[in-house]
Amino acid sequence: MRPLTEADLPRAAALSFLIGWNQVARDWSLFLREGEGLALDDGQDALAATAAVIRHGGDLAWISMVLVRPDQRRRGHATALMRWAVDALGGTRCAALDATPAGREVYRQLGFRDLWGFARWSLPASLPAAAGVRPLTDADWPALLALDAAAFGAPRAALLRDFAARAPQAAFIAEDGSGFVLARDGARGAQIGPVVAADDGTARALIAAARNALPGAVVLDLPDARGGLAGWLSQHGGAPQRPFTRMALGPDTPGDAARIAAVAGPEFG
């Protein structure tokens, strides 16, 4: 195993695509710019295994992209990568991640515990538009970043600005300043998230505005606690695809999860 580098990014993206994930090389580059990564390289077109970490100050860090190529599984690579990630984040108050059902068992053995669940949803071609939201402007960024920090629990301005630059047509804010939505491109379709909105009405308007601005396939990661939004999506043709569990090592993640209407994705929290 060795540090992940810029030269590895096409092969890292090939790994995530091979096992059915949605990341593009620009997502992978965020891990290097904002954090660091580790790669297991056996010379194949796709890396054999990876992991990445991003620190959001001293109180919260994210562990991401613990991926193992199918032919390299059941050899202890995921556990070794997780031990590296935990060691790399020594001194951070809370290390968190979003786990698949298979990964959850590995992480529990390392001391991580469940916080809450969410599910990836595929969205219909369009959703009913609603009033009360408008396109994001440069002047809105201080308010957007404050909303996100309150919900997520730590600042992540570089991450959010990168998302907005990749899908500016799908960036909206509530007219009353109570919520926002961003989106980004993906290998298998665009992803909406994060969406911050305390009430479901605002969340529906934001999600619909973003979905209707994006062509092709679109996914969204919806917390299980937002049952009203799940019912609305189902009513209009959305469908759940796979479950995830947010987990933490150390204290609970900071922030107010009740304000999160869609997470940024399991790789970014």
mmCIF file of N, CA, C and O in Angstrom, residues 66-161:
data_model
loop_
_atom_site.group_PDB
_atom_site.id
_atom_site.type_symbol
_atom_site.label_atom_id
_atom_site.label_comp_id
_atom_site.label_asym_id
_atom_site.label_seq_id
_atom_site.Cartn_x
_atom_site.Cartn_y
_atom_site.Cartn_z
ATOM 1 N N VAL A 66 -13.495 3.373 1.099
ATOM 2 C CA VAL A 66 -12.869 2.105 1.493
ATOM 3 C C VAL A 66 -13.401 1.050 0.524
ATOM 4 O O VAL A 66 -14.437 0.416 0.757
ATOM 5 N N LEU A 67 -12.698 0.917 -0.588
ATOM 6 C CA LEU A 67 -13.145 0.077 -1.704
ATOM 7 C C LEU A 67 -12.120 -1.009 -1.982
ATOM 8 O O LEU A 67 -10.916 -0.751 -1.949
ATOM 9 N N VAL A 68 -12.606 -2.200 -2.279
ATOM 10 C CA VAL A 68 -11.732 -3.324 -2.614
ATOM 11 C C VAL A 68 -12.266 -3.978 -3.884
ATOM 12 O O VAL A 68 -13.461 -4.298 -3.969
ATOM 13 N N ARG A 69 -11.409 -4.135 -4.859
ATOM 14 C CA ARG A 69 -11.795 -4.785 -6.119
ATOM 15 C C ARG A 69 -12.286 -6.203 -5.826
ATOM 16 O O ARG A 69 -11.734 -6.886 -4.961
ATOM 17 N N PRO A 70 -13.317 -6.663 -6.513
ATOM 18 C CA PRO A 70 -13.893 -7.968 -6.170
ATOM 19 C C PRO A 70 -12.892 -9.118 -6.083
ATOM 20 O O PRO A 70 -12.995 -9.961 -5.186
ATOM 21 N N ASP A 71 -11.901 -9.153 -6.964
ATOM 22 C CA ASP A 71 -10.946 -10.267 -6.929
ATOM 23 C C ASP A 71 -9.949 -10.167 -5.786
ATOM 24 O O ASP A 71 -9.179 -11.109 -5.537
ATOM 25 N N GLN A 72 -9.974 -9.037 -5.049
ATOM 26 C CA GLN A 72 -9.053 -8.838 -3.933
ATOM 27 C C GLN A 72 -9.757 -8.887 -2.573
ATOM 28 O O GLN A 72 -9.132 -8.610 -1.546
ATOM 29 N N ARG A 73 -11.021 -9.252 -2.566
ATOM 30 C CA ARG A 73 -11.770 -9.248 -1.316
ATOM 31 C C ARG A 73 -11.444 -10.461 -0.449
ATOM 32 O O ARG A 73 -10.875 -11.436 -0.921
ATOM 33 N N ARG A 74 -11.823 -10.338 0.841
ATOM 34 C CA ARG A 74 -11.621 -11.403 1.835
ATOM 35 C C ARG A 74 -10.139 -11.689 2.077
ATOM 36 O O ARG A 74 -9.754 -12.820 2.369
ATOM 37 N N ARG A 75 -9.326 -10.653 1.948
ATOM 38 C CA ARG A 75 -7.897 -10.784 2.231
ATOM 39 C C ARG A 75 -7.445 -9.827 3.333
ATOM 40 O O ARG A 75 -6.240 -9.648 3.543
ATOM 41 N N GLY A 76 -8.398 -9.173 3.979
ATOM 42 C CA GLY A 76 -8.069 -8.256 5.065
ATOM 43 C C GLY A 76 -7.736 -6.846 4.631
ATOM 44 O O GLY A 76 -7.342 -6.017 5.468
ATOM 45 N N HIS A 77 -7.909 -6.538 3.332
ATOM 46 C CA HIS A 77 -7.538 -5.204 2.862
ATOM 47 C C HIS A 77 -8.401 -4.112 3.484
ATOM 48 O O HIS A 77 -7.891 -3.046 3.872
ATOM 49 N N ALA A 78 -9.721 -4.338 3.573
ATOM 50 C CA ALA A 78 -10.606 -3.302 4.111
ATOM 51 C C ALA A 78 -10.244 -2.984 5.562
ATOM 52 O O ALA A 78 -10.199 -1.812 5.968
ATOM 53 N N THR A 79 -9.962 -4.005 6.343
ATOM 54 C CA THR A 79 -9.589 -3.773 7.734
ATOM 55 C C THR A 79 -8.271 -3.014 7.824
ATOM 56 O O THR A 79 -8.128 -2.080 8.626
ATOM 57 N N ALA A 80 -7.298 -3.390 7.001
ATOM 58 C CA ALA A 80 -6.013 -2.693 7.014
ATOM 59 C C ALA A 80 -6.172 -1.231 6.604
ATOM 60 O O ALA A 80 -5.566 -0.331 7.208
ATOM 61 N N LEU A 81 -6.997 -0.973 5.603
ATOM 62 C CA LEU A 81 -7.240 0.399 5.163
ATOM 63 C C LEU A 81 -7.940 1.209 6.253
ATOM 64 O O LEU A 81 -7.619 2.386 6.473
ATOM 65 N N MET A 82 -8.891 0.596 6.933
ATOM 66 C CA MET A 82 -9.583 1.301 8.008
ATOM 67 C C MET A 82 -8.640 1.615 9.166
ATOM 68 O O MET A 82 -8.725 2.685 9.767
ATOM 69 N N ARG A 83 -7.750 0.706 9.476
ATOM 70 C CA ARG A 83 -6.785 0.986 10.553
ATOM 71 C C ARG A 83 -5.877 2.154 10.166
ATOM 72 O O ARG A 83 -5.550 2.999 11.011
ATOM 73 N N TRP A 84 -5.488 2.217 8.907
ATOM 74 C CA TRP A 84 -4.703 3.372 8.447
ATOM 75 C C TRP A 84 -5.507 4.655 8.619
ATOM 76 O O TRP A 84 -4.979 5.674 9.096
ATOM 77 N N ALA A 85 -6.787 4.623 8.196
ATOM 78 C CA ALA A 85 -7.610 5.834 8.273
ATOM 79 C C ALA A 85 -7.767 6.306 9.712
ATOM 80 O O ALA A 85 -7.643 7.503 10.009
ATOM 81 N N VAL A 86 -8.046 5.383 10.618
ATOM 82 C CA VAL A 86 -8.221 5.753 12.020
ATOM 83 C C VAL A 86 -6.918 6.325 12.585
ATOM 84 O O VAL A 86 -6.922 7.339 13.292
ATOM 85 N N ASP A 87 -5.805 5.710 12.248
ATOM 86 C CA ASP A 87 -4.513 6.227 12.721
ATOM 87 C C ASP A 87 -4.225 7.613 12.136
ATOM 88 O O ASP A 87 -3.701 8.499 12.831
ATOM 89 N N ALA A 88 -4.558 7.806 10.859
ATOM 90 C CA ALA A 88 -4.307 9.088 10.202
ATOM 91 C C ALA A 88 -5.108 10.215 10.842
ATOM 92 O O ALA A 88 -4.697 11.376 10.789
ATOM 93 N N LEU A 89 -6.241 9.865 11.447
ATOM 94 C CA LEU A 89 -7.128 10.873 12.032
ATOM 95 C C LEU A 89 -6.953 10.975 13.543
ATOM 96 O O LEU A 89 -7.806 11.544 14.226
ATOM 97 N N GLY A 90 -5.878 10.441 14.065
ATOM 98 C CA GLY A 90 -5.633 10.524 15.496
ATOM 99 C C GLY A 90 -5.658 11.968 15.985
ATOM 100 O O GLY A 90 -5.080 12.859 15.362
ATOM 101 N N GLY A 91 -6.378 12.204 17.067
ATOM 102 C CA GLY A 91 -6.516 13.548 17.611
ATOM 103 C C GLY A 91 -7.793 14.243 17.189
ATOM 104 O O GLY A 91 -8.166 15.258 17.782
ATOM 105 N N THR A 92 -8.478 13.732 16.167
ATOM 106 C CA THR A 92 -9.768 14.295 15.765
ATOM 107 C C THR A 92 -10.833 13.797 16.732
ATOM 108 O O THR A 92 -10.887 12.603 17.060
ATOM 109 N N ARG A 93 -11.692 14.676 17.176
ATOM 110 C CA ARG A 93 -12.674 14.320 18.205
ATOM 111 C C ARG A 93 -13.614 13.219 17.723
ATOM 112 O O ARG A 93 -13.886 12.265 18.453
ATOM 113 N N CYS A 94 -14.122 13.332 16.509
ATOM 114 C CA CYS A 94 -15.071 12.356 15.972
ATOM 115 C C CYS A 94 -14.661 11.987 14.553
ATOM 116 O O CYS A 94 -14.484 12.868 13.706
ATOM 117 N N ALA A 95 -14.500 10.699 14.281
ATOM 118 C CA ALA A 95 -14.297 10.195 12.922
ATOM 119 C C ALA A 95 -15.582 9.509 12.501
ATOM 120 O O ALA A 95 -16.110 8.654 13.226
ATOM 121 N N ALA A 96 -16.107 9.874 11.349
ATOM 122 C CA ALA A 96 -17.397 9.352 10.910
ATOM 123 C C ALA A 96 -17.289 8.795 9.502
ATOM 124 O O ALA A 96 -16.349 9.091 8.750
ATOM 125 N N LEU A 97 -18.281 7.987 9.150
ATOM 126 C CA LEU A 97 -18.355 7.413 7.811
ATOM 127 C C LEU A 97 -19.781 6.964 7.552
ATOM 128 O O LEU A 97 -20.599 6.865 8.475
ATOM 129 N N ASP A 98 -20.071 6.693 6.286
ATOM 130 C CA ASP A 98 -21.356 6.131 5.882
ATOM 131 C C ASP A 98 -21.098 4.743 5.320
ATOM 132 O O ASP A 98 -20.342 4.582 4.356
ATOM 133 N N ALA A 99 -21.724 3.736 5.919
ATOM 134 C CA ALA A 99 -21.398 2.346 5.637
ATOM 135 C C ALA A 99 -22.485 1.640 4.854
ATOM 136 O O ALA A 99 -23.679 1.832 5.104
ATOM 137 N N THR A 100 -22.058 0.785 3.921
ATOM 138 C CA THR A 100 -22.954 -0.189 3.321
ATOM 139 C C THR A 100 -23.228 -1.283 4.351
ATOM 140 O O THR A 100 -22.515 -1.400 5.349
ATOM 141 N N PRO A 101 -24.237 -2.135 4.132
ATOM 142 C CA PRO A 101 -24.467 -3.227 5.094
ATOM 143 C C PRO A 101 -23.248 -4.122 5.282
ATOM 144 O O PRO A 101 -22.945 -4.533 6.410
ATOM 145 N N ALA A 102 -22.506 -4.416 4.218
ATOM 146 C CA ALA A 102 -21.318 -5.261 4.348
ATOM 147 C C ALA A 102 -20.211 -4.535 5.094
ATOM 148 O O ALA A 102 -19.551 -5.108 5.981
ATOM 149 N N GLY A 103 -19.982 -3.267 4.766
ATOM 150 C CA GLY A 103 -18.946 -2.505 5.432
ATOM 151 C C GLY A 103 -19.247 -2.272 6.897
ATOM 152 O O GLY A 103 -18.335 -2.213 7.737
ATOM 153 N N ARG A 104 -20.526 -2.161 7.228
ATOM 154 C CA ARG A 104 -20.930 -1.877 8.611
ATOM 155 C C ARG A 104 -20.367 -2.917 9.579
ATOM 156 O O ARG A 104 -19.937 -2.576 10.690
ATOM 157 N N GLU A 105 -20.347 -4.170 9.180
ATOM 158 C CA GLU A 105 -19.843 -5.220 10.065
ATOM 159 C C GLU A 105 -18.338 -5.060 10.306
ATOM 160 O O GLU A 105 -17.854 -5.295 11.419
ATOM 161 N N VAL A 106 -17.598 -4.674 9.275
ATOM 162 C CA VAL A 106 -16.158 -4.428 9.436
ATOM 163 C C VAL A 106 -15.934 -3.271 10.397
ATOM 164 O O VAL A 106 -15.091 -3.338 11.309
ATOM 165 N N TYR A 107 -16.693 -2.189 10.223
ATOM 166 C CA TYR A 107 -16.477 -0.983 11.013
ATOM 167 C C TYR A 107 -16.887 -1.173 12.469
ATOM 168 O O TYR A 107 -16.254 -0.623 13.371
ATOM 169 N N ARG A 108 -17.913 -1.970 12.700
ATOM 170 C CA ARG A 108 -18.327 -2.222 14.077
ATOM 171 C C ARG A 108 -17.226 -2.939 14.851
ATOM 172 O O ARG A 108 -17.019 -2.685 16.038
ATOM 173 N N GLN A 109 -16.502 -3.812 14.198
ATOM 174 C CA GLN A 109 -15.410 -4.530 14.856
ATOM 175 C C GLN A 109 -14.262 -3.597 15.236
ATOM 176 O O GLN A 109 -13.447 -3.940 16.102
ATOM 177 N N LEU A 110 -14.206 -2.421 14.588
ATOM 178 C CA LEU A 110 -13.156 -1.447 14.876
ATOM 179 C C LEU A 110 -13.620 -0.377 15.858
ATOM 180 O O LEU A 110 -12.899 0.587 16.101
ATOM 181 N N GLY A 111 -14.833 -0.522 16.398
ATOM 182 C CA GLY A 111 -15.315 0.396 17.417
ATOM 183 C C GLY A 111 -16.306 1.436 16.940
ATOM 184 O O GLY A 111 -16.768 2.252 17.747
ATOM 185 N N PHE A 112 -16.641 1.452 15.660
ATOM 186 C CA PHE A 112 -17.639 2.398 15.167
ATOM 187 C C PHE A 112 -19.036 1.954 15.607
ATOM 188 O O PHE A 112 -19.317 0.766 15.744
ATOM 189 N N ARG A 113 -19.906 2.926 15.807
ATOM 190 C CA ARG A 113 -21.272 2.623 16.227
ATOM 191 C C ARG A 113 -22.274 3.352 15.338
ATOM 192 O O ARG A 113 -21.963 4.393 14.748
ATOM 193 N N ASP A 114 -23.471 2.801 15.262
ATOM 194 C CA ASP A 114 -24.516 3.351 14.406
ATOM 195 C C ASP A 114 -25.040 4.669 14.965
ATOM 196 O O ASP A 114 -25.222 4.815 16.178
ATOM 197 N N LEU A 115 -25.307 5.615 14.060
ATOM 198 C CA LEU A 115 -25.984 6.859 14.419
ATOM 199 C C LEU A 115 -27.380 6.911 13.795
ATOM 200 O O LEU A 115 -28.371 7.011 14.496
ATOM 201 N N TRP A 116 -27.451 6.856 12.490
ATOM 202 C CA TRP A 116 -28.751 6.867 11.810
ATOM 203 C C TRP A 116 -28.577 6.345 10.391
ATOM 204 O O TRP A 116 -27.467 6.213 9.892
ATOM 205 N N GLY A 117 -29.705 6.025 9.768
ATOM 206 C CA GLY A 117 -29.670 5.431 8.441
ATOM 207 C C GLY A 117 -30.171 6.359 7.362
ATOM 208 O O GLY A 117 -30.872 7.342 7.615
ATOM 209 N N PHE A 118 -29.790 6.043 6.134
ATOM 210 C CA PHE A 118 -30.350 6.723 4.969
ATOM 211 C C PHE A 118 -30.335 5.763 3.793
ATOM 212 O O PHE A 118 -29.746 4.669 3.862
ATOM 213 N N ALA A 119 -30.999 6.146 2.725
ATOM 214 C CA ALA A 119 -31.084 5.291 1.542
ATOM 215 C C ALA A 119 -30.859 6.116 0.286
ATOM 216 O O ALA A 119 -31.260 7.285 0.218
ATOM 217 N N ARG A 120 -30.217 5.498 -0.677
ATOM 218 C CA ARG A 120 -30.079 6.122 -1.996
ATOM 219 C C ARG A 120 -31.364 5.904 -2.785
ATOM 220 O O ARG A 120 -31.886 4.791 -2.843
ATOM 221 N N TRP A 121 -31.851 6.974 -3.369
ATOM 222 C CA TRP A 121 -33.063 6.938 -4.187
ATOM 223 C C TRP A 121 -32.737 7.332 -5.618
ATOM 224 O O TRP A 121 -31.966 8.277 -5.855
ATOM 225 N N SER A 122 -33.329 6.620 -6.561
ATOM 226 C CA SER A 122 -33.342 7.093 -7.942
ATOM 227 C C SER A 122 -34.564 7.981 -8.101
ATOM 228 O O SER A 122 -35.648 7.682 -7.579
ATOM 229 N N LEU A 123 -34.394 9.095 -8.802
ATOM 230 C CA LEU A 123 -35.469 10.068 -8.935
ATOM 231 C C LEU A 123 -36.155 9.949 -10.290
ATOM 232 O O LEU A 123 -35.536 9.527 -11.271
ATOM 233 N N PRO A 124 -37.419 10.332 -10.352
ATOM 234 C CA PRO A 124 -38.121 10.321 -11.639
ATOM 235 C C PRO A 124 -37.589 11.412 -12.558
ATOM 236 O O PRO A 124 -36.769 12.246 -12.156
ATOM 237 N N ALA A 125 -38.059 11.416 -13.791
ATOM 238 C CA ALA A 125 -37.563 12.372 -14.783
ATOM 239 C C ALA A 125 -37.871 13.813 -14.399
ATOM 240 O O ALA A 125 -37.157 14.737 -14.804
ATOM 241 N N SER A 126 -38.931 14.019 -13.631
ATOM 242 C CA SER A 126 -39.251 15.366 -13.154
ATOM 243 C C SER A 126 -40.062 15.245 -11.874
ATOM 244 O O SER A 126 -40.611 14.183 -11.567
ATOM 245 N N LEU A 127 -40.129 16.351 -11.140
ATOM 246 C CA LEU A 127 -40.908 16.423 -9.908
ATOM 247 C C LEU A 127 -41.741 17.697 -9.923
ATOM 248 O O LEU A 127 -41.353 18.684 -10.571
ATOM 249 N N PRO A 128 -42.872 17.722 -9.224
ATOM 250 C CA PRO A 128 -43.722 18.912 -9.238
ATOM 251 C C PRO A 128 -42.997 20.130 -8.664
ATOM 252 O O PRO A 128 -42.510 20.096 -7.528
ATOM 253 N N ALA A 129 -42.914 21.170 -9.453
ATOM 254 C CA ALA A 129 -42.250 22.389 -9.004
ATOM 255 C C ALA A 129 -43.087 23.092 -7.947
ATOM 256 O O ALA A 129 -44.311 22.960 -7.900
ATOM 257 N N ALA A 130 -42.417 23.846 -7.089
ATOM 258 C CA ALA A 130 -43.097 24.600 -6.038
ATOM 259 C C ALA A 130 -42.431 25.955 -5.885
ATOM 260 O O ALA A 130 -41.249 26.123 -6.205
ATOM 261 N N ALA A 131 -43.205 26.918 -5.401
ATOM 262 C CA ALA A 131 -42.679 28.261 -5.182
ATOM 263 C C ALA A 131 -41.813 28.285 -3.932
ATOM 264 O O ALA A 131 -41.771 27.346 -3.143
ATOM 265 N N GLY A 132 -41.094 29.402 -3.765
ATOM 266 C CA GLY A 132 -40.348 29.619 -2.542
ATOM 267 C C GLY A 132 -38.863 29.366 -2.629
ATOM 268 O O GLY A 132 -38.161 29.478 -1.612
ATOM 269 N N VAL A 133 -38.352 29.038 -3.820
ATOM 270 C CA VAL A 133 -36.914 28.849 -3.987
ATOM 271 C C VAL A 133 -36.463 29.652 -5.206
ATOM 272 O O VAL A 133 -37.254 29.963 -6.099
ATOM 273 N N ARG A 134 -35.167 29.964 -5.242
ATOM 274 C CA ARG A 134 -34.607 30.712 -6.364
ATOM 275 C C ARG A 134 -33.173 30.246 -6.611
ATOM 276 O O ARG A 134 -32.549 29.618 -5.730
ATOM 277 N N PRO A 135 -32.607 30.542 -7.782
ATOM 278 C CA PRO A 135 -31.219 30.141 -8.045
ATOM 279 C C PRO A 135 -30.243 30.779 -7.068
ATOM 280 O O PRO A 135 -30.418 31.922 -6.644
ATOM 281 N N LEU A 136 -29.213 30.034 -6.726
ATOM 282 C CA LEU A 136 -28.167 30.517 -5.829
ATOM 283 C C LEU A 136 -27.347 31.606 -6.514
ATOM 284 O O LEU A 136 -27.047 31.514 -7.708
ATOM 285 N N THR A 137 -26.968 32.637 -5.772
ATOM 286 C CA THR A 137 -26.088 33.688 -6.275
ATOM 287 C C THR A 137 -24.829 33.745 -5.412
ATOM 288 O O THR A 137 -24.771 33.179 -4.318
ATOM 289 N N ASP A 138 -23.823 34.461 -5.883
ATOM 290 C CA ASP A 138 -22.589 34.594 -5.113
ATOM 291 C C ASP A 138 -22.846 35.208 -3.735
ATOM 292 O O ASP A 138 -22.181 34.851 -2.751
ATOM 293 N N ALA A 139 -23.796 36.120 -3.673
ATOM 294 C CA ALA A 139 -24.089 36.784 -2.403
ATOM 295 C C ALA A 139 -24.691 35.845 -1.366
ATOM 296 O O ALA A 139 -24.701 36.156 -0.169
ATOM 297 N N ASP A 140 -25.182 34.679 -1.813
ATOM 298 C CA ASP A 140 -25.827 33.736 -0.900
ATOM 299 C C ASP A 140 -24.847 32.819 -0.175
ATOM 300 O O ASP A 140 -25.245 32.091 0.742
ATOM 301 N N TRP A 141 -23.579 32.819 -0.576
ATOM 302 C CA TRP A 141 -22.657 31.820 -0.040
ATOM 303 C C TRP A 141 -22.460 31.908 1.472
ATOM 304 O O TRP A 141 -22.421 30.872 2.149
ATOM 305 N N PRO A 142 -22.323 33.092 2.072
ATOM 306 C CA PRO A 142 -22.188 33.105 3.533
ATOM 307 C C PRO A 142 -23.364 32.443 4.246
ATOM 308 O O PRO A 142 -23.176 31.672 5.197
ATOM 309 N N ALA A 143 -24.585 32.706 3.770
ATOM 310 C CA ALA A 143 -25.766 32.095 4.382
ATOM 311 C C ALA A 143 -25.779 30.591 4.139
ATOM 312 O O ALA A 143 -26.096 29.801 5.043
ATOM 313 N N LEU A 144 -25.441 30.164 2.920
ATOM 314 C CA LEU A 144 -25.422 28.729 2.608
ATOM 315 C C LEU A 144 -24.420 27.993 3.493
ATOM 316 O O LEU A 144 -24.730 26.932 4.063
ATOM 317 N N LEU A 145 -23.222 28.540 3.632
ATOM 318 C CA LEU A 145 -22.198 27.871 4.423
ATOM 319 C C LEU A 145 -22.588 27.812 5.897
ATOM 320 O O LEU A 145 -22.286 26.822 6.589
ATOM 321 N N ALA A 146 -23.263 28.833 6.385
ATOM 322 C CA ALA A 146 -23.732 28.809 7.774
ATOM 323 C C ALA A 146 -24.807 27.746 7.959
ATOM 324 O O ALA A 146 -24.809 27.022 8.972
ATOM 325 N N LEU A 147 -25.718 27.614 7.006
ATOM 326 C CA LEU A 147 -26.743 26.580 7.073
ATOM 327 C C LEU A 147 -26.129 25.188 7.076
ATOM 328 O O LEU A 147 -26.516 24.314 7.855
ATOM 329 N N ASP A 148 -25.151 24.978 6.195
ATOM 330 C CA ASP A 148 -24.539 23.659 6.098
ATOM 331 C C ASP A 148 -23.749 23.321 7.355
ATOM 332 O O ASP A 148 -23.815 22.196 7.856
ATOM 333 N N ALA A 149 -22.993 24.277 7.875
ATOM 334 C CA ALA A 149 -22.204 24.024 9.082
ATOM 335 C C ALA A 149 -23.100 23.688 10.266
ATOM 336 O O ALA A 149 -22.760 22.835 11.092
ATOM 337 N N ALA A 150 -24.253 24.336 10.357
ATOM 338 C CA ALA A 150 -25.175 24.047 11.456
ATOM 339 C C ALA A 150 -25.751 22.640 11.342
ATOM 340 O O ALA A 150 -25.942 21.954 12.353
ATOM 341 N N ALA A 151 -26.011 22.190 10.117
ATOM 342 C CA ALA A 151 -26.584 20.864 9.915
ATOM 343 C C ALA A 151 -25.515 19.777 9.966
ATOM 344 O O ALA A 151 -25.653 18.780 10.690
ATOM 345 N N PHE A 152 -24.430 19.957 9.226
ATOM 346 C CA PHE A 152 -23.380 18.943 9.121
ATOM 347 C C PHE A 152 -22.492 18.915 10.365
ATOM 348 O O PHE A 152 -21.995 17.861 10.765
ATOM 349 N N GLY A 153 -22.266 20.084 10.953
ATOM 350 C CA GLY A 153 -21.502 20.151 12.185
ATOM 351 C C GLY A 153 -20.079 20.625 12.047
ATOM 352 O O GLY A 153 -19.348 20.700 13.036
ATOM 353 N N ALA A 154 -19.658 20.958 10.822
ATOM 354 C CA ALA A 154 -18.287 21.424 10.602
ATOM 355 C C ALA A 154 -18.239 22.159 9.270
ATOM 356 O O ALA A 154 -19.049 21.896 8.376
ATOM 357 N N PRO A 155 -17.290 23.087 9.104
ATOM 358 C CA PRO A 155 -17.198 23.825 7.843
ATOM 359 C C PRO A 155 -16.608 22.965 6.739
ATOM 360 O O PRO A 155 -15.688 22.175 6.965
ATOM 361 N N ARG A 156 -17.135 23.120 5.527
ATOM 362 C CA ARG A 156 -16.608 22.386 4.367
ATOM 363 C C ARG A 156 -16.823 23.206 3.091
ATOM 364 O O ARG A 156 -17.372 22.728 2.107
ATOM 365 N N ALA A 157 -16.362 24.453 3.137
ATOM 366 C CA ALA A 157 -16.624 25.388 2.053
ATOM 367 C C ALA A 157 -16.039 24.923 0.728
ATOM 368 O O ALA A 157 -16.695 25.030 -0.319
ATOM 369 N N ALA A 158 -14.805 24.419 0.733
ATOM 370 C CA ALA A 158 -14.178 24.022 -0.528
ATOM 371 C C ALA A 158 -14.961 22.916 -1.206
ATOM 372 O O ALA A 158 -15.124 22.911 -2.439
ATOM 373 N N LEU A 159 -15.466 21.977 -0.427
ATOM 374 C CA LEU A 159 -16.249 20.875 -0.963
ATOM 375 C C LEU A 159 -17.527 21.389 -1.630
ATOM 376 O O LEU A 159 -17.846 21.035 -2.777
ATOM 377 N N LEU A 160 -18.258 22.235 -0.938
ATOM 378 C CA LEU A 160 -19.530 22.715 -1.456
ATOM 379 C C LEU A 160 -19.342 23.615 -2.670
ATOM 380 O O LEU A 160 -20.126 23.557 -3.631
ATOM 381 N N ARG A 161 -18.326 24.440 -2.666
ATOM 382 C CA ARG A 161 -18.075 25.292 -3.824
ATOM 383 C C ARG A 161 -17.691 24.466 -5.044
ATOM 384 O O ARG A 161 -18.046 24.815 -6.177
#
